[in-house]
mmCIF file of N, CA and C in Angstrom:
data_model
loop_
_atom_site.group_PDB
_atom_site.id
_atom_site.type_symbol
_atom_site.label_atom_id
_atom_site.label_comp_id
_atom_site.label_asym_id
_atom_site.label_seq_id
_atom_site.Cartn_x
_atom_site.Cartn_y
_atom_site.Cartn_z
ATOM 1 N N MET A 1 -58.022 -10.097 -33.349
ATOM 2 C CA MET A 1 -58.608 -10.448 -32.093
ATOM 3 C C MET A 1 -60.041 -9.918 -32.078
ATOM 4 N N THR A 2 -60.919 -10.746 -31.718
ATOM 5 C CA THR A 2 -62.337 -10.358 -31.568
ATOM 6 C C THR A 2 -62.487 -9.612 -30.292
ATOM 7 N N TYR A 3 -63.653 -8.898 -30.151
ATOM 8 C CA TYR A 3 -64.012 -8.134 -28.953
ATOM 9 C C TYR A 3 -64.046 -9.188 -27.783
ATOM 10 N N GLU A 4 -64.641 -10.310 -28.062
ATOM 11 C CA GLU A 4 -64.859 -11.321 -26.977
ATOM 12 C C GLU A 4 -63.492 -11.837 -26.528
ATOM 13 N N ALA A 5 -62.617 -12.101 -27.480
ATOM 14 C CA ALA A 5 -61.232 -12.571 -27.070
ATOM 15 C C ALA A 5 -60.536 -11.517 -26.281
ATOM 16 N N LYS A 6 -60.637 -10.208 -26.589
ATOM 17 C CA LYS A 6 -60.033 -9.200 -25.803
ATOM 18 C C LYS A 6 -60.554 -9.168 -24.419
ATOM 19 N N GLN A 7 -61.874 -9.379 -24.271
ATOM 20 C CA GLN A 7 -62.522 -9.391 -22.919
ATOM 21 C C GLN A 7 -61.956 -10.532 -22.136
ATOM 22 N N VAL A 8 -61.777 -11.784 -22.727
ATOM 23 C CA VAL A 8 -61.301 -12.861 -22.024
ATOM 24 C C VAL A 8 -59.833 -12.610 -21.557
ATOM 25 N N ILE A 9 -59.006 -12.095 -22.396
ATOM 26 C CA ILE A 9 -57.678 -11.773 -22.055
ATOM 27 C C ILE A 9 -57.632 -10.824 -20.912
ATOM 28 N N GLU A 10 -58.433 -9.785 -20.936
ATOM 29 C CA GLU A 10 -58.463 -8.722 -19.865
ATOM 30 C C GLU A 10 -58.956 -9.332 -18.602
ATOM 31 N N ALA A 11 -59.951 -10.214 -18.694
ATOM 32 C CA ALA A 11 -60.422 -10.947 -17.463
ATOM 33 C C ALA A 11 -59.439 -11.832 -16.871
ATOM 34 N N GLN A 12 -58.693 -12.494 -17.698
ATOM 35 C CA GLN A 12 -57.676 -13.458 -17.220
ATOM 36 C C GLN A 12 -56.417 -12.712 -16.532
ATOM 37 N N THR A 13 -55.988 -11.589 -17.229
ATOM 38 C CA THR A 13 -54.740 -11.003 -16.831
ATOM 39 C C THR A 13 -55.014 -9.760 -15.888
ATOM 40 N N GLY A 14 -56.160 -9.143 -15.982
ATOM 41 C CA GLY A 14 -56.443 -7.966 -15.174
ATOM 42 C C GLY A 14 -55.871 -6.733 -15.853
ATOM 43 N N PHE A 15 -55.277 -6.837 -17.066
ATOM 44 C CA PHE A 15 -54.665 -5.693 -17.704
ATOM 45 C C PHE A 15 -55.448 -5.296 -18.954
ATOM 46 N N PRO A 16 -55.501 -3.969 -19.228
ATOM 47 C CA PRO A 16 -56.050 -3.544 -20.493
ATOM 48 C C PRO A 16 -55.342 -4.232 -21.649
ATOM 49 N N THR A 17 -56.142 -4.514 -22.741
ATOM 50 C CA THR A 17 -55.444 -5.181 -23.876
ATOM 51 C C THR A 17 -55.757 -4.370 -25.133
ATOM 52 N N TYR A 18 -54.690 -4.144 -25.923
ATOM 53 C CA TYR A 18 -54.789 -3.356 -27.185
ATOM 54 C C TYR A 18 -54.124 -4.122 -28.319
ATOM 55 N N ARG A 19 -54.663 -4.004 -29.520
ATOM 56 C CA ARG A 19 -54.099 -4.550 -30.685
ATOM 57 C C ARG A 19 -52.958 -3.581 -31.158
ATOM 58 N N ALA A 20 -51.819 -4.076 -31.456
ATOM 59 C CA ALA A 20 -50.808 -3.192 -31.890
ATOM 60 C C ALA A 20 -51.208 -2.496 -33.223
ATOM 61 N N GLU A 21 -51.897 -3.163 -34.047
ATOM 62 C CA GLU A 21 -52.340 -2.569 -35.278
ATOM 63 C C GLU A 21 -53.267 -1.400 -35.077
ATOM 64 N N ASP A 22 -54.094 -1.421 -34.022
ATOM 65 C CA ASP A 22 -54.886 -0.346 -33.658
ATOM 66 C C ASP A 22 -54.105 0.802 -33.117
ATOM 67 N N LEU A 23 -53.014 0.515 -32.336
ATOM 68 C CA LEU A 23 -52.231 1.608 -31.802
ATOM 69 C C LEU A 23 -51.477 2.338 -32.943
ATOM 70 N N VAL A 24 -51.061 1.679 -33.973
ATOM 71 C CA VAL A 24 -50.242 2.362 -35.013
ATOM 72 C C VAL A 24 -51.229 2.811 -36.167
ATOM 73 N N ALA A 25 -52.526 2.654 -35.985
ATOM 74 C CA ALA A 25 -53.587 3.167 -36.852
ATOM 75 C C ALA A 25 -53.351 2.850 -38.309
ATOM 76 N N GLY A 26 -53.030 1.554 -38.565
ATOM 77 C CA GLY A 26 -52.760 1.110 -39.888
ATOM 78 C C GLY A 26 -51.457 1.285 -40.490
ATOM 79 N N GLY A 27 -50.604 1.980 -39.730
ATOM 80 C CA GLY A 27 -49.221 2.219 -40.207
ATOM 81 C C GLY A 27 -48.268 1.221 -39.617
ATOM 82 N N ARG A 28 -47.036 1.685 -39.394
ATOM 83 C CA ARG A 28 -46.011 0.835 -38.746
ATOM 84 C C ARG A 28 -45.445 1.391 -37.483
ATOM 85 N N GLU A 29 -45.771 2.587 -37.087
ATOM 86 C CA GLU A 29 -45.206 3.256 -35.957
ATOM 87 C C GLU A 29 -46.255 4.063 -35.196
ATOM 88 N N ALA A 30 -46.085 4.148 -33.796
ATOM 89 C CA ALA A 30 -46.893 5.002 -33.026
ATOM 90 C C ALA A 30 -46.015 5.616 -31.921
ATOM 91 N N LYS A 31 -46.262 6.719 -31.498
ATOM 92 C CA LYS A 31 -45.608 7.477 -30.451
ATOM 93 C C LYS A 31 -46.399 7.216 -29.145
ATOM 94 N N ILE A 32 -45.646 6.825 -28.115
ATOM 95 C CA ILE A 32 -46.297 6.586 -26.791
ATOM 96 C C ILE A 32 -45.663 7.542 -25.731
ATOM 97 N N LEU A 33 -46.492 8.228 -24.999
ATOM 98 C CA LEU A 33 -45.943 9.208 -24.072
ATOM 99 C C LEU A 33 -46.077 8.594 -22.725
ATOM 100 N N LEU A 34 -45.076 8.687 -21.852
ATOM 101 C CA LEU A 34 -45.050 8.293 -20.489
ATOM 102 C C LEU A 34 -44.386 9.390 -19.641
ATOM 103 N N GLY A 35 -45.209 10.104 -18.978
ATOM 104 C CA GLY A 35 -44.726 11.308 -18.319
ATOM 105 C C GLY A 35 -44.178 12.305 -19.323
ATOM 106 N N ASP A 36 -42.943 12.645 -19.164
ATOM 107 C CA ASP A 36 -42.303 13.665 -20.142
ATOM 108 C C ASP A 36 -41.447 12.884 -21.128
ATOM 109 N N GLN A 37 -41.497 11.540 -21.180
ATOM 110 C CA GLN A 37 -40.752 10.706 -22.099
ATOM 111 C C GLN A 37 -41.570 10.319 -23.265
ATOM 112 N N CYS A 38 -40.972 10.230 -24.504
ATOM 113 C CA CYS A 38 -41.626 9.805 -25.682
ATOM 114 C C CYS A 38 -40.988 8.594 -26.208
ATOM 115 N N TYR A 39 -41.776 7.517 -26.532
ATOM 116 C CA TYR A 39 -41.257 6.272 -26.998
ATOM 117 C C TYR A 39 -41.857 6.018 -28.305
ATOM 118 N N THR A 40 -41.178 5.134 -29.132
ATOM 119 C CA THR A 40 -41.664 4.786 -30.427
ATOM 120 C C THR A 40 -41.966 3.277 -30.438
ATOM 121 N N LEU A 41 -43.197 2.926 -30.771
ATOM 122 C CA LEU A 41 -43.601 1.572 -31.023
ATOM 123 C C LEU A 41 -43.563 1.282 -32.434
ATOM 124 N N ARG A 42 -42.807 0.280 -32.878
ATOM 125 C CA ARG A 42 -42.675 0.001 -34.293
ATOM 126 C C ARG A 42 -42.973 -1.457 -34.562
ATOM 127 N N ILE A 43 -43.729 -1.708 -35.623
ATOM 128 C CA ILE A 43 -43.990 -3.139 -36.053
ATOM 129 C C ILE A 43 -42.994 -3.357 -37.170
ATOM 130 N N THR A 44 -42.160 -4.409 -37.035
ATOM 131 C CA THR A 44 -41.158 -4.772 -38.087
ATOM 132 C C THR A 44 -41.783 -5.514 -39.228
ATOM 133 N N ARG A 45 -41.077 -5.630 -40.332
ATOM 134 C CA ARG A 45 -41.542 -6.438 -41.454
ATOM 135 C C ARG A 45 -41.764 -7.848 -41.113
ATOM 136 N N ALA A 46 -41.139 -8.403 -40.100
ATOM 137 C CA ALA A 46 -41.188 -9.772 -39.651
ATOM 138 C C ALA A 46 -42.468 -9.890 -38.581
ATOM 139 N N GLY A 47 -43.114 -8.806 -38.353
ATOM 140 C CA GLY A 47 -44.268 -8.844 -37.515
ATOM 141 C C GLY A 47 -43.900 -8.770 -35.974
ATOM 142 N N LYS A 48 -42.774 -8.438 -35.633
ATOM 143 C CA LYS A 48 -42.320 -8.238 -34.241
ATOM 144 C C LYS A 48 -42.495 -6.780 -33.833
ATOM 145 N N LEU A 49 -42.572 -6.565 -32.531
ATOM 146 C CA LEU A 49 -42.696 -5.245 -31.930
ATOM 147 C C LEU A 49 -41.385 -4.805 -31.330
ATOM 148 N N ILE A 50 -41.127 -3.543 -31.562
ATOM 149 C CA ILE A 50 -39.870 -2.913 -31.061
ATOM 150 C C ILE A 50 -40.308 -1.594 -30.330
ATOM 151 N N LEU A 51 -39.928 -1.427 -29.115
ATOM 152 C CA LEU A 51 -40.265 -0.255 -28.377
ATOM 153 C C LEU A 51 -38.927 0.460 -28.012
ATOM 154 N N THR A 52 -38.786 1.787 -28.519
ATOM 155 C CA THR A 52 -37.543 2.466 -28.244
ATOM 156 C C THR A 52 -37.759 3.827 -27.729
ATOM 157 N N LYS A 53 -36.839 4.377 -27.013
ATOM 158 C CA LYS A 53 -36.928 5.718 -26.407
ATOM 159 C C LYS A 53 -36.490 6.704 -27.379
#
């Protein structure tokens, strides 16, 4: 996604937009903290996203 496409999506939805590949920093998993809870965001081999607690 280009920077311009990201801006269009954010303007249309009003939500911040992130590339999953950026969140996992080139890997397959990232940890996401919400309050005192830790979640795992994982990109599967099929290119799907899984978010688990």
